[in-house]
Every structure is written in structure tokens, then in C-alpha cells.
Tab-separated table of C-alpha atoms in Angstrom:
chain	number	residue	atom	x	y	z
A	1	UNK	CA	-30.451	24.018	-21.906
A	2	UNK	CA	-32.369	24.709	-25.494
A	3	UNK	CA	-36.173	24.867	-24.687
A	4	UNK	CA	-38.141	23.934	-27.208
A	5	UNK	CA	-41.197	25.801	-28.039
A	6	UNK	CA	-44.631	23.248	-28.883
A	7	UNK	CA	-47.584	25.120	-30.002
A	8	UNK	CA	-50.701	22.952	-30.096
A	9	UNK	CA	-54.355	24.005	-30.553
A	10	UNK	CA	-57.491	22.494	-28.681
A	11	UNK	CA	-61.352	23.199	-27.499
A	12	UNK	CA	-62.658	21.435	-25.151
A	13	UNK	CA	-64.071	18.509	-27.618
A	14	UNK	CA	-60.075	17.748	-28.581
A	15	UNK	CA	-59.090	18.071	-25.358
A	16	UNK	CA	-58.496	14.182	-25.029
A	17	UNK	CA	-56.559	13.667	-28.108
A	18	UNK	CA	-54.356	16.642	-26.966
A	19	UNK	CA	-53.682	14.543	-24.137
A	20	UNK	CA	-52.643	11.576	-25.838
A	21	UNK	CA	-50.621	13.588	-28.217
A	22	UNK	CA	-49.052	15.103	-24.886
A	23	UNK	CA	-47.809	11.735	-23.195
A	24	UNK	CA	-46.564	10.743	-26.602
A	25	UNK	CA	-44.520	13.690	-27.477
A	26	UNK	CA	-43.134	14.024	-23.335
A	27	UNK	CA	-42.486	10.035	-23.392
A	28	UNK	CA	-40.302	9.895	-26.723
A	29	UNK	CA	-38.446	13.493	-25.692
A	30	UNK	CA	-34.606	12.903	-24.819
A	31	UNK	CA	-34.779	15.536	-21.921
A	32	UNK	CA	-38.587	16.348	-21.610
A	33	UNK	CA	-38.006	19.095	-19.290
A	34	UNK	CA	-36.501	21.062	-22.115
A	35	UNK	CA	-39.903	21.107	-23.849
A	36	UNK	CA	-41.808	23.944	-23.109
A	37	UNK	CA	-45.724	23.787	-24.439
A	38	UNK	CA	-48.109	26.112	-25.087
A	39	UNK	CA	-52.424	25.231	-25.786
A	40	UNK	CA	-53.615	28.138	-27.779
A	41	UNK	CA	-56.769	27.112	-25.818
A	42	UNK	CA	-60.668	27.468	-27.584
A	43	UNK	CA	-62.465	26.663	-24.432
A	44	UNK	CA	-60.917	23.912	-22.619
A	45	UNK	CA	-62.496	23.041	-19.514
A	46	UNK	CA	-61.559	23.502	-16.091
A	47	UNK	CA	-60.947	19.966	-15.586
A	48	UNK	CA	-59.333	18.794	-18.964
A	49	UNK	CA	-56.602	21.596	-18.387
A	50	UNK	CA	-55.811	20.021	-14.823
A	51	UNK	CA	-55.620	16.596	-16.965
A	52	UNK	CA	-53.539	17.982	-19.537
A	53	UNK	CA	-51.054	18.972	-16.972
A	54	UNK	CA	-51.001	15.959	-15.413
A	55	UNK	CA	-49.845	14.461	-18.612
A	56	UNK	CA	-46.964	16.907	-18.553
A	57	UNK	CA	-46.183	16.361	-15.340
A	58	UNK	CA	-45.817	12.730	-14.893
A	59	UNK	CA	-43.004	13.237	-16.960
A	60	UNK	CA	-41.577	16.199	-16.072
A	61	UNK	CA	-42.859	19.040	-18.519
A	62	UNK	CA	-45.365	21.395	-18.093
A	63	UNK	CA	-48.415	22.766	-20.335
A	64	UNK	CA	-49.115	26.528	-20.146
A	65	UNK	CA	-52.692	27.654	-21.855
A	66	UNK	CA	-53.222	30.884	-23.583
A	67	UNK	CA	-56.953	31.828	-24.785
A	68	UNK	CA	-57.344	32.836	-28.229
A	69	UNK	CA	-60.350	34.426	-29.421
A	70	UNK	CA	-62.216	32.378	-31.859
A	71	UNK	CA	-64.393	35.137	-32.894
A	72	UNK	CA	-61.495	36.932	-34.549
A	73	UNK	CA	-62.140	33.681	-37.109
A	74	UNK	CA	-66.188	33.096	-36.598
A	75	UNK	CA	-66.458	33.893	-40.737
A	76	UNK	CA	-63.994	31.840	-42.120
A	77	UNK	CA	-65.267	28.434	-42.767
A	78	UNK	CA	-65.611	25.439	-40.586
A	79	UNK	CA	-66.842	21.129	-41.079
A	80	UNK	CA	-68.000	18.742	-38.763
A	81	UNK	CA	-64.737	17.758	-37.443
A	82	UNK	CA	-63.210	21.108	-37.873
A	83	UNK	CA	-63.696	24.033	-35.429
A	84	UNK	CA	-62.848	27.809	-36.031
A	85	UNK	CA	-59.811	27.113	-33.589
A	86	UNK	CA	-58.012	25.475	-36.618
A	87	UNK	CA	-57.351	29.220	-37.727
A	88	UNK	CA	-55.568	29.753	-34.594
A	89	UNK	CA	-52.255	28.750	-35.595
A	90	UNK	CA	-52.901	31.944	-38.104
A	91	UNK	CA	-51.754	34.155	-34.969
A	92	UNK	CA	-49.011	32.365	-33.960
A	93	UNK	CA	-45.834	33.911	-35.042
A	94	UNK	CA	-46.765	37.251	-33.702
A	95	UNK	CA	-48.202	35.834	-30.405
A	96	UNK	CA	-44.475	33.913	-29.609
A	97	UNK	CA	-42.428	36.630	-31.501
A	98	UNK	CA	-40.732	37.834	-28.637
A	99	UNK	CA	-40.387	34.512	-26.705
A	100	UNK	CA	-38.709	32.339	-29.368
A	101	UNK	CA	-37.075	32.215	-32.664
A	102	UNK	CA	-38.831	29.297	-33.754
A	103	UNK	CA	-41.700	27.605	-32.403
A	104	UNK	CA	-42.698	23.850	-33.599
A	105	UNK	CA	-46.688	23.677	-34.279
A	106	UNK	CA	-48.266	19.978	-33.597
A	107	UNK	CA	-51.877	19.001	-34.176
A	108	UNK	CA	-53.632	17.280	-31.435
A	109	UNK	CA	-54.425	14.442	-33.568
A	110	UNK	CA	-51.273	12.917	-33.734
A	111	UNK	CA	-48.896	10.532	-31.929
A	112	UNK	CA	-45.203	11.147	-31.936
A	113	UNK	CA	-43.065	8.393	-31.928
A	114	UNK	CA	-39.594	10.401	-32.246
A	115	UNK	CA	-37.405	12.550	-30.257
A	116	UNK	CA	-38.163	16.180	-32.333
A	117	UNK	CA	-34.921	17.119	-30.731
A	118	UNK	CA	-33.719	16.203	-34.650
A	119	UNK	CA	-36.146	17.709	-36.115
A	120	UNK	CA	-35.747	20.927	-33.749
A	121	UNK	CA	-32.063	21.522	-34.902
A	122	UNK	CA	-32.500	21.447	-38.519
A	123	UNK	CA	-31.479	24.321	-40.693
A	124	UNK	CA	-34.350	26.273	-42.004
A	125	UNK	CA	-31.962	27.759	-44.519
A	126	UNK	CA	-33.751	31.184	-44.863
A	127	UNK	CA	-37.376	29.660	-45.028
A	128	UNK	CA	-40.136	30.341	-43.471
A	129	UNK	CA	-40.847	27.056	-42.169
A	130	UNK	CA	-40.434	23.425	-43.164
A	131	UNK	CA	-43.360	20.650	-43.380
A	132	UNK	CA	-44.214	17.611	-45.728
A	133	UNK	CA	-45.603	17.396	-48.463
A	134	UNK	CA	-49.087	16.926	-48.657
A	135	UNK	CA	-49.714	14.244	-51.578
A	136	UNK	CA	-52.065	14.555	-54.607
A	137	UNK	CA	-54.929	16.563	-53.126
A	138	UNK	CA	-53.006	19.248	-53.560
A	139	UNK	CA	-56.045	22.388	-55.101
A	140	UNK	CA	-53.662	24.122	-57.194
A	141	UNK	CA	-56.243	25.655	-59.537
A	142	UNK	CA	-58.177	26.805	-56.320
A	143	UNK	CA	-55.153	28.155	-54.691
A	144	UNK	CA	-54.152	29.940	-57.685
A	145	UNK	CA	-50.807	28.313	-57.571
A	146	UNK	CA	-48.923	27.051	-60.649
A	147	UNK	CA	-49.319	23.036	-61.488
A	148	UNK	CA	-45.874	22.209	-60.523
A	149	UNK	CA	-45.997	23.782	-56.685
A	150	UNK	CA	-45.626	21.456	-54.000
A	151	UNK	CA	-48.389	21.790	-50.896
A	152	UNK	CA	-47.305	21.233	-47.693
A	153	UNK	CA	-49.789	19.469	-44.307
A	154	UNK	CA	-50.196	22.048	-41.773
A	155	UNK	CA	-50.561	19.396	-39.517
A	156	UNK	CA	-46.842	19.683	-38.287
A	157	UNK	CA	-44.645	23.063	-39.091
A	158	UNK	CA	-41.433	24.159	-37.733
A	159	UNK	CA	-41.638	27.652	-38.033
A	160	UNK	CA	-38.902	30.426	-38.720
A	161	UNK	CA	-40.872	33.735	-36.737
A	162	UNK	CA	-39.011	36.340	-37.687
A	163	UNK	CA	-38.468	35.336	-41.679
A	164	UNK	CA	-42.432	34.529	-41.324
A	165	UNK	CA	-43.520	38.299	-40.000
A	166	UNK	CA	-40.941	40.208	-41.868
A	167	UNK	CA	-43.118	38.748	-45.217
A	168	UNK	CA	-46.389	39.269	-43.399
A	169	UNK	CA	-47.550	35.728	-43.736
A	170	UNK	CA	-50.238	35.637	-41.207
A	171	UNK	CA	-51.689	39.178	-42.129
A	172	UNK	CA	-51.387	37.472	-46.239
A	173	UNK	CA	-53.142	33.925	-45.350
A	174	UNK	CA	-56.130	36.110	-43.809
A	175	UNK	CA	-56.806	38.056	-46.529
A	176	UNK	CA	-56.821	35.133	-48.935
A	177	UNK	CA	-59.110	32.815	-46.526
A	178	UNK	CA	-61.670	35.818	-46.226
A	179	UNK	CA	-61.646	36.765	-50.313
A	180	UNK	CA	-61.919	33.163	-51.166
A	181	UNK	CA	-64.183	31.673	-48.862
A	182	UNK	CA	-66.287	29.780	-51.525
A	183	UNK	CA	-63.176	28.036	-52.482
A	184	UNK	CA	-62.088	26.830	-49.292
A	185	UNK	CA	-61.842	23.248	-48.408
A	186	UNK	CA	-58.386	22.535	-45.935
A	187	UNK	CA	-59.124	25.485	-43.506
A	188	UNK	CA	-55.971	27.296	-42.829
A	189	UNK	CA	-53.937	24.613	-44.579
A	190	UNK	CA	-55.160	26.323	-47.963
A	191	UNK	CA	-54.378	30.092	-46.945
A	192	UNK	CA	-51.208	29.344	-45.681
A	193	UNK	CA	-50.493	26.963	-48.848
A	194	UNK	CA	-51.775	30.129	-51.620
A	195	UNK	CA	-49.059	32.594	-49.727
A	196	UNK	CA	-46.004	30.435	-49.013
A	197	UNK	CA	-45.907	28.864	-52.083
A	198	UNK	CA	-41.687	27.925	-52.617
A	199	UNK	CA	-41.239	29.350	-48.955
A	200	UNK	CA	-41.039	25.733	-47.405
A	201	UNK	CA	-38.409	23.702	-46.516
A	202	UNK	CA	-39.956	20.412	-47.147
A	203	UNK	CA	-39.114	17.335	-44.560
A	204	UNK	CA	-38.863	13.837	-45.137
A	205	UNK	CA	-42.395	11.760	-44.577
A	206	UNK	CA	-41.736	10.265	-42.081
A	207	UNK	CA	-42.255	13.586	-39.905
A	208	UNK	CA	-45.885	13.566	-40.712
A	209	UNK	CA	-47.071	10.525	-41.419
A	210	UNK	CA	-50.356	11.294	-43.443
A	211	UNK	CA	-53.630	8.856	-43.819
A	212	UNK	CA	-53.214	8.754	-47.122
A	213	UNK	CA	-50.058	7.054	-47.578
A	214	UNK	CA	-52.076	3.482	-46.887
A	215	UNK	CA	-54.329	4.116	-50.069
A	216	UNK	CA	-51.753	5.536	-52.069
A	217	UNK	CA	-48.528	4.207	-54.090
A	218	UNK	CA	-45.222	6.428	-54.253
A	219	UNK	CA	-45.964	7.354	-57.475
A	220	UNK	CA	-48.793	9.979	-56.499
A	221	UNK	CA	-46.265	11.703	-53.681
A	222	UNK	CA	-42.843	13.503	-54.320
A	223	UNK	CA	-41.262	11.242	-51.910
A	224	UNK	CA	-38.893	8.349	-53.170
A	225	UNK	CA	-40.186	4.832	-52.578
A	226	UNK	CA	-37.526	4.081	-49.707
A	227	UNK	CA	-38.780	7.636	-48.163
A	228	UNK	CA	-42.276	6.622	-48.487
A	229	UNK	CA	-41.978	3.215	-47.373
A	230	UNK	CA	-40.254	4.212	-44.424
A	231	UNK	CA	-42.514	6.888	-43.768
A	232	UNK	CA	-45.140	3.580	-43.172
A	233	UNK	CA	-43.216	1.353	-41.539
A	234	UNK	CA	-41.058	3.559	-39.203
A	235	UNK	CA	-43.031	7.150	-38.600
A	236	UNK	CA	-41.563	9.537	-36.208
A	237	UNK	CA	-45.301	11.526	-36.332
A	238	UNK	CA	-48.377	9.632	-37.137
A	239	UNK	CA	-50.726	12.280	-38.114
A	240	UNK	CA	-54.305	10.866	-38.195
A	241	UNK	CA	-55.450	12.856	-40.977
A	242	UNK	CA	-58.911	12.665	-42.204
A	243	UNK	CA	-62.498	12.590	-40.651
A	244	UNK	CA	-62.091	8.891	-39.575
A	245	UNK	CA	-59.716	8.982	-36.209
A	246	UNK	CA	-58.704	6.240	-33.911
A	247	UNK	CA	-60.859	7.130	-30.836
A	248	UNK	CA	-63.673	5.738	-33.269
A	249	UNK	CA	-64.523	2.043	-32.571
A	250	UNK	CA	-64.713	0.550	-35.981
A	251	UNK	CA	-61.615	2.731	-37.382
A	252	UNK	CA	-59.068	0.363	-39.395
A	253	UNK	CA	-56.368	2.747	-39.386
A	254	UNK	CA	-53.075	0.362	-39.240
A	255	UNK	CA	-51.468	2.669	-36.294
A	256	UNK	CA	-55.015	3.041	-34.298
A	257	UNK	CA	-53.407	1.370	-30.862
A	258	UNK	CA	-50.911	3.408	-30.868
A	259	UNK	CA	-53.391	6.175	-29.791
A	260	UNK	CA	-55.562	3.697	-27.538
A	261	UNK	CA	-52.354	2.059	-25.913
A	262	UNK	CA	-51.706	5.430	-24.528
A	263	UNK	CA	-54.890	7.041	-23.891
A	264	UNK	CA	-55.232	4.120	-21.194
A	265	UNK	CA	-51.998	5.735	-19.671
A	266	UNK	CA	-54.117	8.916	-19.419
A	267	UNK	CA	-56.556	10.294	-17.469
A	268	UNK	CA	-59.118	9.691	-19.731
A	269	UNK	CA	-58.766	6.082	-19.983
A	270	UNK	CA	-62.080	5.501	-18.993
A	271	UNK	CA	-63.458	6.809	-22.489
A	272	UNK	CA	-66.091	4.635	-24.586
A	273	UNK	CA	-65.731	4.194	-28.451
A	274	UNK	CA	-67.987	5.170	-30.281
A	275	UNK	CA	-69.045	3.828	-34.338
A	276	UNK	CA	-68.319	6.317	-37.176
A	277	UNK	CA	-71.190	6.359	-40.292
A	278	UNK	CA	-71.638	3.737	-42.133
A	279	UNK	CA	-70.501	5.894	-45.081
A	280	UNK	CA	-67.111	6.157	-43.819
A	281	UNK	CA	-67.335	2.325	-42.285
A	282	UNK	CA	-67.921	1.239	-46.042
A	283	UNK	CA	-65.351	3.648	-47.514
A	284	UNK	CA	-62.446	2.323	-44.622
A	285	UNK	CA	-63.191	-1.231	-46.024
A	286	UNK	CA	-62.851	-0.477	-49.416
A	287	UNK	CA	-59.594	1.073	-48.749
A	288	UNK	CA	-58.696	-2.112	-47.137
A	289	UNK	CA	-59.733	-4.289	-50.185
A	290	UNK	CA	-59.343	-2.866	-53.039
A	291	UNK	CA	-55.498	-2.281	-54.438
A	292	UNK	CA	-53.608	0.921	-53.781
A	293	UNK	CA	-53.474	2.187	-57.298
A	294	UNK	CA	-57.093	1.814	-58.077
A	295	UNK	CA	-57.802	4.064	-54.626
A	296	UNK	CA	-55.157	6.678	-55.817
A	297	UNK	CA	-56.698	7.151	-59.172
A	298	UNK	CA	-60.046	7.054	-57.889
A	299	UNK	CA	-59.124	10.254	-55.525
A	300	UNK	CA	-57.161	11.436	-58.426
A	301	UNK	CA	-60.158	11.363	-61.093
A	302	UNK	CA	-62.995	12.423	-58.647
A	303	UNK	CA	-61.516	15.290	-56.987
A	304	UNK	CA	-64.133	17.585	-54.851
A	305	UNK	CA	-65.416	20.246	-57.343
A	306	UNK	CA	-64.029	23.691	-56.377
């Protein structure tokens, strides 16, 4: 038997959409017994843990929780919809390093809709992890990277430990997050983006099937149009990137039920939508209206200022 090694991150506020993400990744597994899962756990509650491994259980696999201290990370920076436990994925490789080889890291907002047995036996080929890309908003002049570097989605990474500590990633991404703190706008995305720069593998779309790709054409990604098409029509991870997420009751996203059809499978099927702002209401319409070009060179033109 190979076990698999699933790292996720959650507080007590994501604690539902771990869930869902749970049931997903357990009911699309080949042998889910073989996947072994680890909560680098912010303050989960009594409760949602025994809910969470529930989840796992109904199909056979088990959740194991392991606090992290979010202090270690209380000055980096932080949104609305982001917590300081988005750093914690920072300490995995020395946390697992003498468990596991490689370890697979999942955001909780996501629904898998593959076996990652596939994506579990690929070749890393010397790198220190693989991802996807992470299309247009890519920062390079904030990252200090050179204009034709591809940025990868932290979202999903299937990481190579020992290549990872022997270049001192972790202790590297820290450093850059805490000298360029005025700069930062994707969390731990950007500080592990400014040190790994051409130390990815990079994966076909369809392994992290980013918002993004419904207001965008091909042209603005690195992917080929068959790759991104069937990164849309045929995802193996939707990743529900963005502030606007399908447990809100006026989100358009074109996967949405795909979360809701299982959260009613899960013990929290008993939880009431809520409405987003009408600033992001407004903005989800537009990107339903107007024509996919026109939305890619509007987020290409009017970029954030660094």
C-alpha cells in the first residue's frame, strides 16, 4: 500500500469548506484508505473536528489534526477572507520531513473531482514541487522576478521535501514575506513565488482549476487552448479562487453545486446562504455579460498598484 500524504489548512471559520473538500477528495479516491490527511489546524472547534472525521470516515479514511501556531505569522499580512493560517503551509516540509517524501498540499476551498492517485505518481524530475500556472496576475515587478517567469497557484502543490529543505525554501519565503510586507498582495503565494522562481514543475490546468479561467481567453494563460478548454469543461480540482465562493447565495460561479450538492452529504447540511456585497454581486454579473477578452484586458490594464 502507497499512503498518500494530504496536507490541508483550516480555522474554525473554514472548517465547513474543509469538509466538503474532504468528502470530495475521499469519494473520487481509487482506494481511500490509502489517503492519509493531515489539518494543520488554526483553531478548529471541538465539534467541527468530530465532523471532519466523520467525513473521513464514512468512507473509510481518517483526518489527523496538528495545531500550528499562528502567532509564529501574526505580522505578516492578512484580508478579509484570508487568515494568518494561510502562512501555515510555510512550515510544512519540515513538519512532515521525516514522515514522507512528498506530501500533496490542498486548499479547503476546493472540490476534487479526480483520483490524485495520477497526480501522486508523477515525476517531480528534481523539482521542488509542481503546481499550475497562475494566469496574468502574475506581480513580477513586485516579486522581483524577471518578465518572462511563470507564477504558479499555491492553491494545490505536490511537494518534493527533501529537494525543498536542502534549498531552504521555507526559511527563504519568510524572509522575503517579512522584508516586503508593503508589497504583499497573494499571502504566501507571493513568498513562495519570489524564491522558487524556475523550481516548479508546472501541471496541466486542469489540476487547479482557477476562477479566472471563465473571464479569461487562452491567450492571457501559458496553457494551449485544448489544455485550457479542458481545464473548463473537465477539471480534476475546481479551486474556487477569489473572494466570491460558492457557500455565498447569489455566487454565479458555473461549478457552485458542485460544492452545495455535497455539503448536503455533510454534516453541515443544515447551513444558510448568505448574499455577498453588492460590489462583488455587480462585478459577478459583469463577468457574466460582458465578453471574455474585454474582462481579460480590463484585469490586464488596471492591475492593483504595488
Amino acid at each position: 500500500m502507497v499512503t498518500m500524504n494530504v496536507i490541508t489548512v483550516s480555522d474554525d471559520n473554514y472548517a465547513q469548506h474543509l469538509g466538503v473538500m474532504l468528502y470530495s477528495l475521499f469519494e473520487h479516491a481509487s482506494v481511500p484508505g490509502d489517503i492519509e490527511v493531515t489539518v494543520l489546524d488554526g483553531g478548529i472547534s471541538d465539534e467541527n473536528r468530530r465532523n471532519l472525521k466523520a467525513v473521513a470516515k464514512a468512507w473509510g479514511g481518517n483526518v489527523a489534526f496538528m495545531h500550528t501556531d499562528a502567532s509564529l505569522y501574526s505580522k505578516l499580512a492578512t484580508k478579509r477572507h484570508i487568515s494568518h493560517a494561510a502562512y501555515f503551509k510555510l512550515s510544512i516540509p519540515d513538519l512532515f520531513a521525516e514522515k514522507a517524501e512528498r506530501i500533496l498540499f490542498l486548499d479547503c476551498d476546493m472540490i476534487i473531482k479526480g483520483d490524485i492517485t495520477e497526480l501522486w505518481n508523477i515525476d517531480l524530475n528534481g523539482f521542488c514541487l509542481a503546481a499550475v500556472h497562475n494566469p496574468l496576475f502574475e506581480r513580477h515587478d513586485q516579486l522581483k522576478l524577471s518578465k518572462s517567469t511563470m507564477t504558479f497557484n499555491s492553491g494545490l502543490m505536490l511537494i518534493n521535501i527533501p529537494q525543498w529543505r536542502k534549498e531552504n525554501i521555507s526559511e527563504q519565503a519568510m524572509e522575503f514575506l517579512q522584508e516586503n510586507s508593503h508589497k504583499i498582495k497573494l499571502h504566501d503565494q507571493d513568498g513562495l513565488n519570489a524564491v522558487l522562481a524556475g523550481n516548479c514543475l508546472f501541471l496541466h490546468p486542469k489540476w487547479n482549476q482557477q476562477t479566472k479561467y471563465f473571464e479569461l481567453t487562452h491567450h492571457f494563460t501559458s496553457f494551449t487552448k485544448r489544455e485550457f478548454e479542458s481545464a473548463k469543461s473537465n477539471p480534476y480540482v475546481i479551486h474556487y479562487t477569489t473572494s466570491s465562493k460558492p457557500w455565498q447565495l447569489d455566487n454565479v460561479h458555473p461549478y457552485k453545486e458542485d460544492y452545495r450538492s455535497r455539503l448536503l452529504k455533510t454534516p453541515w447540511k443544515e447551513y444558510e446562504y448568505n448574499y455577498t456585497s453588492k460590489f462583488r454581486l455587480y462585478r459577478s454579473y459583469l463577468y457574466q455579460v460582458l465578453p471574455n477578452k474585454l474582462i481579460g484586458l480590463l484585469k490586464y490594464f488596471l492591475k492593483p498598484a504595488s
